[in-house]
mmCIF file of N, CA, C and O in Angstrom:
data_model
loop_
_atom_site.group_PDB
_atom_site.id
_atom_site.type_symbol
_atom_site.label_atom_id
_atom_site.label_comp_id
_atom_site.label_asym_id
_atom_site.label_seq_id
_atom_site.Cartn_x
_atom_site.Cartn_y
_atom_site.Cartn_z
ATOM 1 N N MET A 763 55.085 45.599 67.787
ATOM 2 C CA MET A 763 55.496 46.954 67.509
ATOM 3 C C MET A 763 55.606 47.688 68.831
ATOM 4 O O MET A 763 54.690 47.688 69.633
ATOM 5 N N ARG A 764 56.712 48.322 69.020
ATOM 6 C CA ARG A 764 56.964 49.046 70.256
ATOM 7 C C ARG A 764 56.580 50.509 70.089
ATOM 8 O O ARG A 764 57.011 51.176 69.157
ATOM 9 N N LYS A 765 55.826 51.008 71.020
ATOM 10 C CA LYS A 765 55.368 52.396 70.951
ATOM 11 C C LYS A 765 56.168 53.238 71.956
ATOM 12 O O LYS A 765 56.230 52.905 73.133
ATOM 13 N N THR A 766 56.777 54.301 71.467
ATOM 14 C CA THR A 766 57.532 55.175 72.364
ATOM 15 C C THR A 766 56.851 56.530 72.429
ATOM 16 O O THR A 766 56.322 57.021 71.449
ATOM 17 N N THR A 767 56.895 57.112 73.605
ATOM 18 C CA THR A 767 56.290 58.431 73.779
ATOM 19 C C THR A 767 57.335 59.527 73.845
ATOM 20 O O THR A 767 57.001 60.686 73.844
ATOM 21 N N LYS A 768 58.604 59.150 73.895
ATOM 22 C CA LYS A 768 59.662 60.150 74.016
ATOM 23 C C LYS A 768 60.005 60.797 72.678
ATOM 24 O O LYS A 768 60.480 61.908 72.633
ATOM 25 N N THR A 769 59.790 60.121 71.574
ATOM 26 C CA THR A 769 60.158 60.648 70.274
ATOM 27 C C THR A 769 59.460 61.966 69.955
ATOM 28 O O THR A 769 60.129 62.923 69.560
ATOM 29 N N PRO A 770 58.144 62.097 70.121
ATOM 30 C CA PRO A 770 57.517 63.397 69.863
ATOM 31 C C PRO A 770 58.059 64.503 70.775
ATOM 32 O O PRO A 770 58.221 65.638 70.354
ATOM 33 N N MET A 771 58.359 64.154 72.029
ATOM 34 C CA MET A 771 58.899 65.142 72.964
ATOM 35 C C MET A 771 60.277 65.611 72.504
ATOM 36 O O MET A 771 60.574 66.797 72.533
ATOM 37 N N VAL A 772 61.099 64.686 72.055
ATOM 38 C CA VAL A 772 62.441 65.038 71.589
ATOM 39 C C VAL A 772 62.344 65.922 70.344
ATOM 40 O O VAL A 772 63.085 66.903 70.208
ATOM 41 N N ARG A 773 61.425 65.605 69.468
ATOM 42 C CA ARG A 773 61.245 66.418 68.261
ATOM 43 C C ARG A 773 60.794 67.825 68.617
ATOM 44 O O ARG A 773 61.264 68.803 68.045
ATOM 45 N N ARG A 774 59.875 67.933 69.573
ATOM 46 C CA ARG A 774 59.416 69.260 69.989
ATOM 47 C C ARG A 774 60.542 70.063 70.609
ATOM 48 O O ARG A 774 60.695 71.250 70.340
ATOM 49 N N LEU A 775 61.334 69.424 71.472
ATOM 50 C CA LEU A 775 62.453 70.126 72.103
ATOM 51 C C LEU A 775 63.495 70.556 71.065
ATOM 52 O O LEU A 775 64.043 71.657 71.139
ATOM 53 N N ALA A 776 63.760 69.685 70.103
ATOM 54 C CA ALA A 776 64.715 70.036 69.050
ATOM 55 C C ALA A 776 64.193 71.199 68.213
ATOM 56 O O ALA A 776 64.940 72.128 67.889
ATOM 57 N N SER A 777 62.908 71.172 67.884
ATOM 58 C CA SER A 777 62.310 72.270 67.117
ATOM 59 C C SER A 777 62.364 73.574 67.906
ATOM 60 O O SER A 777 62.671 74.638 67.355
ATOM 61 N N ALA A 778 62.080 73.503 69.201
ATOM 62 C CA ALA A 778 62.136 74.701 70.040
ATOM 63 C C ALA A 778 63.554 75.244 70.121
ATOM 64 O O ALA A 778 63.771 76.457 70.076
ATOM 65 N N ALA A 779 64.537 74.355 70.240
ATOM 66 C CA ALA A 779 65.927 74.797 70.309
ATOM 67 C C ALA A 779 66.367 75.464 69.006
ATOM 68 O O ALA A 779 67.053 76.485 69.011
ATOM 69 N N ILE A 780 65.951 74.912 67.879
ATOM 70 C CA ILE A 780 66.288 75.502 66.579
ATOM 71 C C ILE A 780 65.620 76.863 66.427
ATOM 72 O O ILE A 780 66.239 77.830 65.978
ATOM 73 N N ALA A 781 64.349 76.967 66.828
ATOM 74 C CA ALA A 781 63.638 78.245 66.741
ATOM 75 C C ALA A 781 64.288 79.290 67.634
ATOM 76 O O ALA A 781 64.471 80.447 67.231
ATOM 77 N N LEU A 782 64.656 78.902 68.852
ATOM 78 C CA LEU A 782 65.297 79.842 69.771
ATOM 79 C C LEU A 782 66.646 80.287 69.228
ATOM 80 O O LEU A 782 66.988 81.471 69.264
ATOM 81 N N GLY A 783 67.405 79.354 68.690
ATOM 82 C CA GLY A 783 68.705 79.706 68.106
ATOM 83 C C GLY A 783 68.566 80.665 66.934
ATOM 84 O O GLY A 783 69.340 81.606 66.785
ATOM 85 N N SER A 784 67.559 80.436 66.107
ATOM 86 C CA SER A 784 67.316 81.330 64.968
ATOM 87 C C SER A 784 66.949 82.729 65.437
ATOM 88 O O SER A 784 67.421 83.721 64.890
ATOM 89 N N CYS A 785 66.091 82.801 66.459
ATOM 90 C CA CYS A 785 65.696 84.117 66.985
ATOM 91 C C CYS A 785 66.884 84.849 67.569
ATOM 92 O O CYS A 785 67.050 86.051 67.371
ATOM 93 N N LEU A 786 67.723 84.140 68.303
ATOM 94 C CA LEU A 786 68.895 84.780 68.897
ATOM 95 C C LEU A 786 69.878 85.242 67.830
ATOM 96 O O LEU A 786 70.496 86.297 67.954
ATOM 97 N N ALA A 787 70.018 84.461 66.767
ATOM 98 C CA ALA A 787 70.909 84.853 65.679
ATOM 99 C C ALA A 787 70.397 86.102 64.975
ATOM 100 O O ALA A 787 71.168 86.997 64.614
ATOM 101 N N LEU A 788 69.091 86.188 64.792
ATOM 102 C CA LEU A 788 68.512 87.353 64.122
ATOM 103 C C LEU A 788 68.511 88.587 65.023
ATOM 104 O O LEU A 788 68.528 89.710 64.543
ATOM 105 N N ALA A 789 68.463 88.382 66.335
ATOM 106 C CA ALA A 789 68.412 89.507 67.266
ATOM 107 C C ALA A 789 69.794 90.085 67.550
ATOM 108 O O ALA A 789 69.898 91.129 68.175
ATOM 109 N N GLY A 790 70.834 89.442 67.094
ATOM 110 C CA GLY A 790 72.192 89.920 67.334
ATOM 111 C C GLY A 790 72.454 91.227 66.621
ATOM 112 O O GLY A 790 71.662 91.702 65.818
ATOM 113 N N PRO A 791 73.585 91.860 66.931
ATOM 114 C CA PRO A 791 73.907 93.130 66.282
ATOM 115 C C PRO A 791 74.042 92.963 64.770
ATOM 116 O O PRO A 791 74.670 92.031 64.293
ATOM 117 N N ALA A 792 73.427 93.887 64.054
ATOM 118 C CA ALA A 792 73.406 93.779 62.597
ATOM 119 C C ALA A 792 74.675 94.315 61.951
ATOM 120 O O ALA A 792 75.041 93.930 60.868
ATOM 121 N N GLY A 793 75.328 95.236 62.585
ATOM 122 C CA GLY A 793 76.515 95.833 62.001
ATOM 123 C C GLY A 793 77.504 96.237 63.067
ATOM 124 O O GLY A 793 77.280 96.049 64.253
ATOM 125 N N SER A 794 78.606 96.789 62.618
ATOM 126 C CA SER A 794 79.610 97.208 63.578
ATOM 127 C C SER A 794 79.225 98.539 64.210
ATOM 128 O O SER A 794 78.344 99.246 63.736
ATOM 129 N N ALA A 795 79.916 98.899 65.290
ATOM 130 C CA ALA A 795 79.587 100.120 66.021
ATOM 131 C C ALA A 795 79.836 101.362 65.174
ATOM 132 O O ALA A 795 79.202 102.391 65.364
ATOM 133 N N GLY A 796 80.735 101.288 64.213
ATOM 134 C CA GLY A 796 81.060 102.445 63.396
ATOM 135 C C GLY A 796 80.270 102.506 62.098
ATOM 136 O O GLY A 796 80.618 103.253 61.200
ATOM 137 N N ALA A 797 79.232 101.721 61.982
ATOM 138 C CA ALA A 797 78.451 101.685 60.745
ATOM 139 C C ALA A 797 77.702 102.992 60.540
ATOM 140 O O ALA A 797 77.290 103.650 61.482
ATOM 141 N N ALA A 798 77.552 103.364 59.283
ATOM 142 C CA ALA A 798 76.825 104.591 58.948
ATOM 143 C C ALA A 798 75.344 104.410 59.238
ATOM 144 O O ALA A 798 74.808 103.315 59.092
ATOM 145 N N PRO A 799 74.659 105.480 59.650
ATOM 146 C CA PRO A 799 73.218 105.357 59.913
ATOM 147 C C PRO A 799 72.460 105.037 58.633
ATOM 148 O O PRO A 799 72.822 105.482 57.552
ATOM 149 N N ALA A 800 71.422 104.250 58.793
ATOM 150 C CA ALA A 800 70.611 103.855 57.640
ATOM 151 C C ALA A 800 69.724 105.016 57.202
ATOM 152 O O ALA A 800 69.492 105.964 57.946
ATOM 153 N N ASP A 801 69.245 104.936 55.972
ATOM 154 C CA ASP A 801 68.314 105.945 55.467
ATOM 155 C C ASP A 801 67.023 105.894 56.278
ATOM 156 O O ASP A 801 66.635 104.839 56.772
ATOM 157 N N PRO A 802 66.326 107.035 56.390
ATOM 158 C CA PRO A 802 65.046 107.029 57.101
ATOM 159 C C PRO A 802 64.054 106.065 56.442
ATOM 160 O O PRO A 802 64.004 105.941 55.228
ATOM 161 N N VAL A 803 63.295 105.389 57.267
ATOM 162 C CA VAL A 803 62.338 104.392 56.789
ATOM 163 C C VAL A 803 60.981 105.064 56.583
ATOM 164 O O VAL A 803 60.408 105.603 57.525
ATOM 165 N N PRO A 804 60.461 105.072 55.345
ATOM 166 C CA PRO A 804 59.131 105.648 55.125
ATOM 167 C C PRO A 804 58.084 104.837 55.894
ATOM 168 O O PRO A 804 58.046 103.617 55.788
ATOM 169 N N THR A 805 57.256 105.534 56.670
ATOM 170 C CA THR A 805 56.318 104.858 57.561
ATOM 171 C C THR A 805 54.960 105.535 57.533
ATOM 172 O O THR A 805 54.876 106.756 57.483
ATOM 173 N N VAL A 806 53.913 104.734 57.570
ATOM 174 C CA VAL A 806 52.542 105.235 57.710
ATOM 175 C C VAL A 806 51.948 104.538 58.924
ATOM 176 O O VAL A 806 51.998 103.319 59.032
ATOM 177 N N PHE A 807 51.413 105.317 59.848
ATOM 178 C CA PHE A 807 50.769 104.754 61.032
ATOM 179 C C PHE A 807 49.264 104.846 60.877
ATOM 180 O O PHE A 807 48.743 105.877 60.469
ATOM 181 N N PHE A 808 48.580 103.773 61.200
ATOM 182 C CA PHE A 808 47.118 103.794 61.242
ATOM 183 C C PHE A 808 46.692 102.890 62.386
ATOM 184 O O PHE A 808 47.433 102.021 62.821
ATOM 185 N N GLY A 809 45.527 103.131 62.905
ATOM 186 C CA GLY A 809 45.059 102.296 64.000
ATOM 187 C C GLY A 809 43.810 102.864 64.636
ATOM 188 O O GLY A 809 43.267 103.879 64.198
ATOM 189 N N ASP A 810 43.398 102.209 65.696
ATOM 190 C CA ASP A 810 42.166 102.580 66.371
ATOM 191 C C ASP A 810 42.443 103.487 67.566
ATOM 192 O O ASP A 810 43.497 104.095 67.674
ATOM 193 N N SER A 811 41.488 103.550 68.483
ATOM 194 C CA SER A 811 41.606 104.449 69.630
ATOM 195 C C SER A 811 42.753 104.060 70.557
ATOM 196 O O SER A 811 43.324 104.922 71.226
ATOM 197 N N TYR A 812 43.125 102.783 70.599
ATOM 198 C CA TYR A 812 44.267 102.394 71.426
ATOM 199 C C TYR A 812 45.557 102.975 70.864
ATOM 200 O O TYR A 812 46.425 103.423 71.597
ATOM 201 N N THR A 813 45.704 102.953 69.569
ATOM 202 C CA THR A 813 46.890 103.515 68.922
ATOM 203 C C THR A 813 46.941 105.019 69.104
ATOM 204 O O THR A 813 47.997 105.597 69.315
ATOM 205 N N ALA A 814 45.791 105.668 69.031
ATOM 206 C CA ALA A 814 45.715 107.122 69.141
ATOM 207 C C ALA A 814 45.764 107.603 70.591
ATOM 208 O O ALA A 814 45.852 108.793 70.847
ATOM 209 N N ASN A 815 45.717 106.660 71.553
ATOM 210 C CA ASN A 815 45.665 106.996 72.982
ATOM 211 C C ASN A 815 44.464 107.868 73.297
ATOM 212 O O ASN A 815 44.561 108.895 73.953
ATOM 213 N N PHE A 816 43.312 107.429 72.831
ATOM 214 C CA PHE A 816 42.064 108.151 73.074
ATOM 215 C C PHE A 816 41.854 108.340 74.569
ATOM 216 O O PHE A 816 42.012 107.423 75.356
ATOM 217 N N GLY A 817 41.513 109.555 74.951
ATOM 218 C CA GLY A 817 41.228 109.868 76.344
ATOM 219 C C GLY A 817 42.420 110.364 77.128
ATOM 220 O O GLY A 817 42.302 110.666 78.306
ATOM 221 N N ILE A 818 43.576 110.419 76.497
ATOM 222 C CA ILE A 818 44.763 110.919 77.189
ATOM 223 C C ILE A 818 45.063 112.317 76.658
ATOM 224 O O ILE A 818 45.355 112.507 75.488
ATOM 225 N N ALA A 819 44.956 113.310 77.529
ATOM 226 C CA ALA A 819 45.189 114.700 77.135
ATOM 227 C C ALA A 819 46.680 114.980 77.166
ATOM 228 O O ALA A 819 47.421 114.308 77.865
ATOM 229 N N PRO A 820 47.167 115.936 76.474
ATOM 230 C CA PRO A 820 46.487 116.863 75.567
ATOM 231 C C PRO A 820 46.257 116.225 74.201
ATOM 232 O O PRO A 820 46.980 115.348 73.771
ATOM 233 N N PHE A 821 45.231 116.723 73.523
ATOM 234 C CA PHE A 821 44.877 116.218 72.206
ATOM 235 C C PHE A 821 45.672 116.922 71.122
ATOM 236 O O PHE A 821 46.034 118.077 71.249
ATOM 237 N N ASN A 822 45.906 116.201 70.034
ATOM 238 C CA ASN A 822 46.601 116.746 68.875
ATOM 239 C C ASN A 822 45.571 117.454 67.996
ATOM 240 O O ASN A 822 44.648 116.839 67.501
ATOM 241 N N GLN A 823 45.736 118.741 67.801
ATOM 242 C CA GLN A 823 44.785 119.518 67.007
ATOM 243 C C GLN A 823 45.340 119.888 65.632
ATOM 244 O O GLN A 823 44.766 120.705 64.938
ATOM 245 N N ASP A 824 46.464 119.293 65.230
ATOM 246 C CA ASP A 824 47.076 119.597 63.935
ATOM 247 C C ASP A 824 46.241 119.016 62.802
ATOM 248 O O ASP A 824 45.760 117.893 62.866
ATOM 249 N N GLY A 825 46.069 119.786 61.746
ATOM 250 C CA GLY A 825 45.367 119.305 60.557
ATOM 251 C C GLY A 825 43.876 119.164 60.780
ATOM 252 O O GLY A 825 43.305 119.670 61.734
ATOM 253 N N ASP A 826 43.231 118.446 59.873
ATOM 254 C CA ASP A 826 41.791 118.233 59.946
ATOM 255 C C ASP A 826 41.520 116.929 60.691
ATOM 256 O O ASP A 826 41.493 115.852 60.113
ATOM 257 N N LYS A 827 41.351 117.004 61.964
ATOM 258 C CA LYS A 827 41.112 115.833 62.809
ATOM 259 C C LYS A 827 39.710 115.916 63.412
ATOM 260 O O LYS A 827 39.525 115.807 64.612
ATOM 261 N N THR A 828 38.715 116.135 62.593
ATOM 262 C CA THR A 828 37.345 116.242 63.058
ATOM 263 C C THR A 828 36.907 114.935 63.710
ATOM 264 O O THR A 828 37.015 113.866 63.120
ATOM 265 N N LEU A 829 36.446 115.034 64.932
ATOM 266 C CA LEU A 829 35.995 113.890 65.726
ATOM 267 C C LEU A 829 37.062 112.805 65.874
ATOM 268 O O LEU A 829 36.754 111.628 66.024
ATOM 269 N N CYS A 830 38.295 113.212 65.828
ATOM 270 C CA CYS A 830 39.403 112.288 66.032
ATOM 271 C C CYS A 830 40.201 112.811 67.215
ATOM 272 O O CYS A 830 40.885 113.822 67.108
ATOM 273 N N PHE A 831 40.103 112.122 68.320
ATOM 274 C CA PHE A 831 40.767 112.585 69.536
ATOM 275 C C PHE A 831 42.088 111.847 69.696
ATOM 276 O O PHE A 831 42.202 110.893 70.433
ATOM 277 N N GLN A 832 43.073 112.327 68.963
ATOM 278 C CA GLN A 832 44.395 111.721 68.960
ATOM 279 C C GLN A 832 45.270 112.451 69.977
ATOM 280 O O GLN A 832 45.416 113.669 69.920
ATOM 281 N N ALA A 833 45.850 111.721 70.915
ATOM 282 C CA ALA A 833 46.706 112.327 71.927
ATOM 283 C C ALA A 833 48.023 112.757 71.299
ATOM 284 O O ALA A 833 48.483 112.189 70.314
ATOM 285 N N LYS A 834 48.642 113.791 71.868
ATOM 286 C CA LYS A 834 49.944 114.232 71.360
ATOM 287 C C LYS A 834 51.009 113.167 71.590
ATOM 288 O O LYS A 834 51.973 113.088 70.846
ATOM 289 N N LYS A 835 50.853 112.363 72.638
ATOM 290 C CA LYS A 835 51.797 111.270 72.904
ATOM 291 C C LYS A 835 51.148 109.943 72.557
ATOM 292 O O LYS A 835 51.055 109.038 73.375
ATOM 293 N N ASN A 836 50.695 109.813 71.308
ATOM 294 C CA ASN A 836 50.099 108.561 70.870
ATOM 295 C C ASN A 836 51.194 107.540 70.556
ATOM 296 O O ASN A 836 52.385 107.848 70.582
ATOM 297 N N TYR A 837 50.791 106.321 70.266
ATOM 298 C CA TYR A 837 51.750 105.252 70.025
ATOM 299 C C TYR A 837 52.748 105.575 68.904
ATOM 300 O O TYR A 837 53.949 105.382 69.089
ATOM 301 N N PRO A 838 52.318 106.088 67.753
ATOM 302 C CA PRO A 838 53.292 106.398 66.705
ATOM 303 C C PRO A 838 54.349 107.413 67.138
ATOM 304 O O PRO A 838 55.520 107.279 66.799
ATOM 305 N N THR A 839 53.947 108.420 67.905
ATOM 306 C CA THR A 839 54.907 109.424 68.373
ATOM 307 C C THR A 839 55.927 108.806 69.322
ATOM 308 O O THR A 839 57.133 109.044 69.207
ATOM 309 N N VAL A 840 55.448 107.996 70.248
ATOM 310 C CA VAL A 840 56.343 107.351 71.214
ATOM 311 C C VAL A 840 57.266 106.357 70.513
ATOM 312 O O VAL A 840 58.476 106.321 70.777
ATOM 313 N N ALA A 841 56.715 105.569 69.588
ATOM 314 C CA ALA A 841 57.530 104.588 68.866
ATOM 315 C C ALA A 841 58.601 105.273 68.022
ATOM 316 O O ALA A 841 59.753 104.825 67.984
ATOM 317 N N THR A 842 58.252 106.371 67.367
ATOM 318 C CA THR A 842 59.216 107.102 66.545
ATOM 319 C C THR A 842 60.355 107.638 67.401
ATOM 320 O O THR A 842 61.529 107.533 67.036
ATOM 321 N N ARG A 843 60.020 108.184 68.566
ATOM 322 C CA ARG A 843 61.044 108.728 69.468
ATOM 323 C C ARG A 843 61.945 107.628 70.013
ATOM 324 O O ARG A 843 63.170 107.760 70.041
ATOM 325 N N ARG A 844 61.357 106.510 70.431
ATOM 326 C CA ARG A 844 62.163 105.421 70.997
ATOM 327 C C ARG A 844 63.064 104.782 69.951
ATOM 328 O O ARG A 844 64.197 104.412 70.251
ATOM 329 N N LEU A 845 62.575 104.649 68.737
ATOM 330 C CA LEU A 845 63.418 104.103 67.675
ATOM 331 C C LEU A 845 64.540 105.074 67.319
ATOM 332 O O LEU A 845 65.653 104.655 67.023
ATOM 333 N N ALA A 846 64.254 106.377 67.353
ATOM 334 C CA ALA A 846 65.295 107.375 67.076
ATOM 335 C C ALA A 846 66.396 107.303 68.132
ATOM 336 O O ALA A 846 67.575 107.479 67.821
ATOM 337 N N ASP A 847 66.023 107.023 69.381
ATOM 338 C CA ASP A 847 67.020 106.867 70.440
ATOM 339 C C ASP A 847 67.941 105.684 70.175
ATOM 340 O O ASP A 847 69.085 105.675 70.617
ATOM 341 N N LYS A 848 67.450 104.696 69.430
ATOM 342 C CA LYS A 848 68.249 103.518 69.100
ATOM 343 C C LYS A 848 68.926 103.634 67.743
ATOM 344 O O LYS A 848 69.522 102.688 67.256
ATOM 345 N N GLY A 849 68.787 104.793 67.092
ATOM 346 C CA GLY A 849 69.464 105.012 65.826
ATOM 347 C C GLY A 849 68.645 104.682 64.599
ATOM 348 O O GLY A 849 69.173 104.676 63.488
ATOM 349 N N VAL A 850 67.363 104.387 64.756
ATOM 350 C CA VAL A 850 66.497 104.073 63.621
ATOM 351 C C VAL A 850 65.615 105.292 63.366
ATOM 352 O O VAL A 850 64.826 105.680 64.211
ATOM 353 N N THR A 851 65.780 105.894 62.204
ATOM 354 C CA THR A 851 65.017 107.089 61.867
ATOM 355 C C THR A 851 63.829 106.722 60.984
ATOM 356 O O THR A 851 63.987 106.037 59.980
ATOM 357 N N LEU A 852 62.642 107.173 61.391
ATOM 358 C CA LEU A 852 61.443 106.938 60.604
ATOM 359 C C LEU A 852 61.046 108.226 59.886
ATOM 360 O O LEU A 852 61.083 109.298 60.464
ATOM 361 N N ASP A 853 60.700 108.100 58.625
ATOM 362 C CA ASP A 853 60.148 109.221 57.851
ATOM 363 C C ASP A 853 58.637 109.026 57.851
ATOM 364 O O ASP A 853 58.086 108.329 57.018
ATOM 365 N N VAL A 854 57.959 109.641 58.829
ATOM 366 C CA VAL A 854 56.520 109.429 59.002
ATOM 367 C C VAL A 854 55.771 110.160 57.894
ATOM 368 O O VAL A 854 55.731 111.389 57.862
ATOM 369 N N GLN A 855 55.205 109.384 56.978
ATOM 370 C CA GLN A 855 54.438 109.937 55.864
ATOM 371 C C GLN A 855 53.063 110.406 56.321
ATOM 372 O O GLN A 855 52.574 111.434 55.878
ATOM 373 N N SER A 856 52.459 109.609 57.217
ATOM 374 C CA SER A 856 51.126 109.927 57.681
ATOM 375 C C SER A 856 50.859 109.192 58.990
ATOM 376 O O SER A 856 51.354 108.090 59.202
ATOM 377 N N ASP A 857 50.069 109.828 59.863
ATOM 378 C CA ASP A 857 49.618 109.198 61.091
ATOM 379 C C ASP A 857 48.110 109.379 61.150
ATOM 380 O O ASP A 857 47.612 110.452 61.469
ATOM 381 N N VAL A 858 47.375 108.340 60.774
ATOM 382 C CA VAL A 858 45.923 108.432 60.713
ATOM 383 C C VAL A 858 45.279 107.589 61.810
ATOM 384 O O VAL A 858 44.137 107.158 61.672
ATOM 385 N N SER A 859 46.017 107.397 62.912
ATOM 386 C CA SER A 859 45.407 106.680 64.041
ATOM 387 C C SER A 859 44.323 107.565 64.629
ATOM 388 O O SER A 859 44.499 108.766 64.787
ATOM 389 N N CYS A 860 43.170 106.987 64.890
ATOM 390 C CA CYS A 860 42.034 107.794 65.328
ATOM 391 C C CYS A 860 41.094 106.965 66.175
ATOM 392 O O CYS A 860 40.935 105.816 65.979
#
């Protein structure tokens, strides 16, 4: 019986090529340039102090945020703005990162 070591390597390379091709196909443009904007996406943000940008001033004092030091430029705010720049509108239902 002949033992080859190249077969597993070829299978791995083929699997990697298929995975890369799939990712590139999914990352391509979804629609034409003249497509109508999509409906706002209902979104809820939650997370820990990293999400809330704890320790970065100024703090968000809106609502009842007792002992929750959420920065005004926390991750949900930045992500919402950057996605809006790309044409994706989020309908933020709640941001409970703290």
